[in-house]
CSV table of C-alpha atoms in Angstrom, one decimal:
chain,number,residue,atom,x,y,z
K,1,UNK,CA,-5.1,6.9,-21.9
K,2,UNK,CA,-1.7,8.5,-21.1
K,3,UNK,CA,-3.1,10.3,-18.1
K,4,UNK,CA,-4.7,7.1,-16.9
K,5,UNK,CA,-1.4,5.3,-17.3
K,6,UNK,CA,0.5,8.0,-15.4
K,7,UNK,CA,-2.1,8.0,-12.7
K,8,UNK,CA,-1.8,4.3,-12.4
K,9,UNK,CA,2.0,4.6,-11.9
K,10,UNK,CA,1.5,7.2,-9.2
K,11,UNK,CA,-1.1,5.0,-7.6
K,12,UNK,CA,1.3,2.1,-7.6
K,13,UNK,CA,3.9,4.3,-5.9
K,14,UNK,CA,1.4,5.3,-3.2
K,15,UNK,CA,1.4,8.9,-4.4
K,16,UNK,CA,-2.3,9.2,-4.3
K,17,UNK,CA,-2.7,13.0,-4.7
K,18,UNK,CA,-0.7,12.8,-8.0
K,19,UNK,CA,-2.7,9.7,-9.1
K,20,UNK,CA,-5.9,11.7,-8.5
K,21,UNK,CA,-4.5,14.6,-10.5
K,22,UNK,CA,-3.9,12.5,-13.5
K,23,UNK,CA,-7.1,10.4,-13.2
K,24,UNK,CA,-9.1,13.7,-13.0
K,25,UNK,CA,-7.4,15.0,-16.1
K,26,UNK,CA,-8.4,11.8,-17.9
K,27,UNK,CA,-12.0,12.2,-16.7
K,28,UNK,CA,-12.1,15.9,-17.8
K,29,UNK,CA,-11.0,14.9,-21.3
K,30,UNK,CA,-13.5,12.0,-21.5
K,31,UNK,CA,-16.3,14.3,-20.3
K,32,UNK,CA,-15.5,16.7,-23.1
K,33,UNK,CA,-15.1,14.2,-25.9
K,34,UNK,CA,-17.7,11.5,-24.9
K,35,UNK,CA,-21.1,11.2,-23.5
K,36,UNK,CA,-21.4,11.7,-19.8
K,37,UNK,CA,-22.7,8.1,-19.5
K,38,UNK,CA,-20.0,6.5,-21.6
K,39,UNK,CA,-18.3,3.4,-20.1
K,40,UNK,CA,-14.9,5.1,-20.2
K,41,UNK,CA,-16.3,7.8,-18.0
K,42,UNK,CA,-17.4,5.1,-15.6
K,43,UNK,CA,-13.9,3.6,-15.6
K,44,UNK,CA,-12.5,7.0,-14.7
K,45,UNK,CA,-14.9,7.3,-11.8
K,46,UNK,CA,-13.9,3.9,-10.6
K,47,UNK,CA,-10.2,4.8,-10.8
K,48,UNK,CA,-10.8,7.9,-8.8
K,49,UNK,CA,-12.9,6.0,-6.3
K,50,UNK,CA,-10.1,3.5,-5.8
K,51,UNK,CA,-7.7,6.2,-4.9
K,52,UNK,CA,-10.0,7.9,-2.5
K,53,UNK,CA,-10.6,4.6,-0.8
K,54,UNK,CA,-6.8,4.1,-0.4
K,55,UNK,CA,-6.7,7.6,1.0
K,56,UNK,CA,-9.4,6.6,3.5
K,57,UNK,CA,-11.7,9.2,2.1
K,58,UNK,CA,-14.6,6.8,2.1
K,59,UNK,CA,-17.4,9.2,1.3
K,60,UNK,CA,-15.6,10.5,-1.7
K,61,UNK,CA,-14.8,6.9,-2.8
K,62,UNK,CA,-18.5,6.0,-2.5
K,63,UNK,CA,-19.5,9.0,-4.5
K,64,UNK,CA,-17.3,8.0,-7.4
K,65,UNK,CA,-18.1,4.3,-7.2
K,66,UNK,CA,-21.9,5.2,-7.3
K,67,UNK,CA,-21.4,7.4,-10.3
K,68,UNK,CA,-19.6,4.6,-12.1
K,69,UNK,CA,-22.3,2.1,-11.1
K,70,UNK,CA,-25.1,4.3,-12.4
K,71,UNK,CA,-23.4,4.5,-15.8
K,72,UNK,CA,-22.7,0.8,-15.9
K,73,UNK,CA,-26.2,-0.1,-15.0
K,74,UNK,CA,-27.6,2.1,-17.7
K,75,UNK,CA,-25.1,1.2,-20.4
K,76,UNK,CA,-24.3,-2.5,-19.7
K,77,UNK,CA,-27.3,-3.7,-17.8
K,78,UNK,CA,-27.7,-5.1,-14.3
K,79,UNK,CA,-26.0,-8.5,-14.9
K,80,UNK,CA,-22.7,-7.3,-16.5
K,81,UNK,CA,-19.4,-8.4,-14.8
K,82,UNK,CA,-18.4,-4.7,-14.8
K,83,UNK,CA,-21.4,-4.0,-12.6
K,84,UNK,CA,-20.3,-6.9,-10.3
K,85,UNK,CA,-16.8,-5.3,-10.0
K,86,UNK,CA,-18.4,-2.0,-9.0
K,87,UNK,CA,-20.5,-3.7,-6.4
K,88,UNK,CA,-17.3,-5.1,-5.0
K,89,UNK,CA,-15.7,-1.7,-4.9
K,90,UNK,CA,-18.7,-0.3,-3.0
K,91,UNK,CA,-18.8,-3.4,-0.7
K,92,UNK,CA,-15.1,-2.9,0.2
K,93,UNK,CA,-15.8,0.7,1.3
K,94,UNK,CA,-18.8,-0.3,3.4
K,95,UNK,CA,-16.7,-3.2,4.8
K,96,UNK,CA,-13.9,-0.8,5.8
K,97,UNK,CA,-16.5,1.5,7.3
K,98,UNK,CA,-17.8,-1.4,9.3
K,99,UNK,CA,-21.2,-1.1,7.7
K,100,UNK,CA,-21.4,-4.8,7.4
K,101,UNK,CA,-25.0,-5.2,6.3
K,102,UNK,CA,-24.4,-2.9,3.3
K,103,UNK,CA,-21.1,-4.6,2.5
K,104,UNK,CA,-22.8,-7.9,2.5
K,105,UNK,CA,-25.6,-6.7,0.3
K,106,UNK,CA,-23.1,-5.5,-2.4
K,107,UNK,CA,-20.9,-8.6,-2.1
K,108,UNK,CA,-23.9,-10.8,-2.6
K,109,UNK,CA,-25.0,-8.9,-5.6
K,110,UNK,CA,-21.6,-9.3,-7.2
K,111,UNK,CA,-21.5,-13.0,-6.4
K,112,UNK,CA,-24.9,-13.5,-8.1
K,113,UNK,CA,-23.7,-11.8,-11.3
K,114,UNK,CA,-20.5,-13.8,-11.3
K,115,UNK,CA,-22.3,-17.1,-10.8
K,116,UNK,CA,-24.6,-16.2,-13.7
K,117,UNK,CA,-21.8,-15.3,-16.1
K,118,UNK,CA,-18.6,-17.1,-15.0
K,119,UNK,CA,-17.6,-20.7,-14.5
K,120,UNK,CA,-18.4,-21.6,-10.9
K,121,UNK,CA,-14.6,-22.2,-10.3
K,122,UNK,CA,-13.6,-18.8,-11.6
K,123,UNK,CA,-11.2,-16.8,-9.4
K,124,UNK,CA,-13.7,-13.9,-9.2
K,125,UNK,CA,-16.3,-16.3,-7.7
K,126,UNK,CA,-13.7,-17.4,-5.1
K,127,UNK,CA,-13.0,-13.7,-4.3
K,128,UNK,CA,-16.7,-13.1,-3.8
K,129,UNK,CA,-17.0,-16.1,-1.5
K,130,UNK,CA,-14.0,-14.8,0.4
K,131,UNK,CA,-15.4,-11.3,0.7
K,132,UNK,CA,-18.7,-12.6,2.1
K,133,UNK,CA,-16.9,-14.9,4.5
K,134,UNK,CA,-14.9,-12.0,5.7
K,135,UNK,CA,-18.0,-9.9,6.4
K,136,UNK,CA,-19.7,-12.8,8.1
K,137,UNK,CA,-16.5,-13.2,10.2
K,138,UNK,CA,-16.6,-9.5,11.2
K,139,UNK,CA,-20.3,-9.9,12.1
K,140,UNK,CA,-19.5,-12.7,14.4
K,141,UNK,CA,-21.4,-15.2,12.2
K,142,UNK,CA,-18.5,-17.7,12.3
K,143,UNK,CA,-20.2,-20.8,10.9
K,144,UNK,CA,-21.4,-18.9,7.8
K,145,UNK,CA,-17.9,-17.3,7.5
K,146,UNK,CA,-16.4,-20.8,7.5
K,147,UNK,CA,-18.9,-21.9,4.9
K,148,UNK,CA,-17.9,-19.2,2.5
K,149,UNK,CA,-14.2,-19.5,3.2
K,150,UNK,CA,-14.4,-23.2,2.5
K,151,UNK,CA,-16.1,-22.5,-0.9
K,152,UNK,CA,-13.3,-20.0,-1.8
K,153,UNK,CA,-10.6,-22.5,-0.7
K,154,UNK,CA,-12.1,-25.3,-2.8
K,155,UNK,CA,-11.9,-23.1,-5.9
K,156,UNK,CA,-8.4,-21.8,-5.1
K,157,UNK,CA,-7.1,-25.4,-4.6
K,158,UNK,CA,-8.6,-26.4,-7.9
K,159,UNK,CA,-7.4,-23.4,-9.9
K,160,UNK,CA,-4.1,-22.5,-8.2
K,161,UNK,CA,-2.9,-25.7,-6.5
K,162,UNK,CA,-2.0,-26.3,-2.8
K,163,UNK,CA,1.2,-24.3,-2.7
K,164,UNK,CA,-0.2,-20.9,-3.9
K,165,UNK,CA,-0.1,-17.9,-1.4
K,166,UNK,CA,-3.8,-17.3,-2.0
K,167,UNK,CA,-4.5,-20.8,-0.7
K,168,UNK,CA,-2.5,-20.1,2.4
K,169,UNK,CA,-4.6,-16.9,2.9
K,170,UNK,CA,-7.7,-19.0,2.8
K,171,UNK,CA,-6.3,-21.4,5.4
K,172,UNK,CA,-5.3,-18.5,7.6
K,173,UNK,CA,-8.8,-17.0,7.3
K,174,UNK,CA,-10.3,-20.3,8.4
K,175,UNK,CA,-7.8,-20.9,11.2
K,176,UNK,CA,-8.6,-17.4,12.6
K,177,UNK,CA,-12.4,-18.2,12.6
K,178,UNK,CA,-11.7,-21.5,14.4
K,179,UNK,CA,-9.5,-19.7,16.9
K,180,UNK,CA,-12.2,-17.1,17.6
K,181,UNK,CA,-14.8,-19.8,18.0
């Protein structure tokens, strides 16, 4: 846990190579002391994947996110919220790589899990709607993008109130789509 905490501090300081060093130390310990398919090992893989994504090393990020997802699917089942979070991580990488069909696939999987397990007004549901809207926007599917952005906005207004910065972001996303249209 200490290595993870130190890695998180380096990550927050944008010192990604040092963050990786400590996350990999934590992973090595977990692999020695726990089963290779333990959820803690999956969390280490996710931590490493996040850092690789920030370093724009997308193939490495996908490799680690897929390892985490494999463990989570086996240990937690296909409908667990941790699986949804891994789907989002993978979707973000594909979105960044402009592989929008793949990004959309993973974002939709995460949304389905969240809708099954969370309140329909949960912030993670809003995030999923926003992610899908963003991909639809990137794909030039502006009416669908607006539909998802509006769903995200409705949740944010209800949960956060009209003055929250996240609400402003939703308005900005929608304004951009209207501008492009």
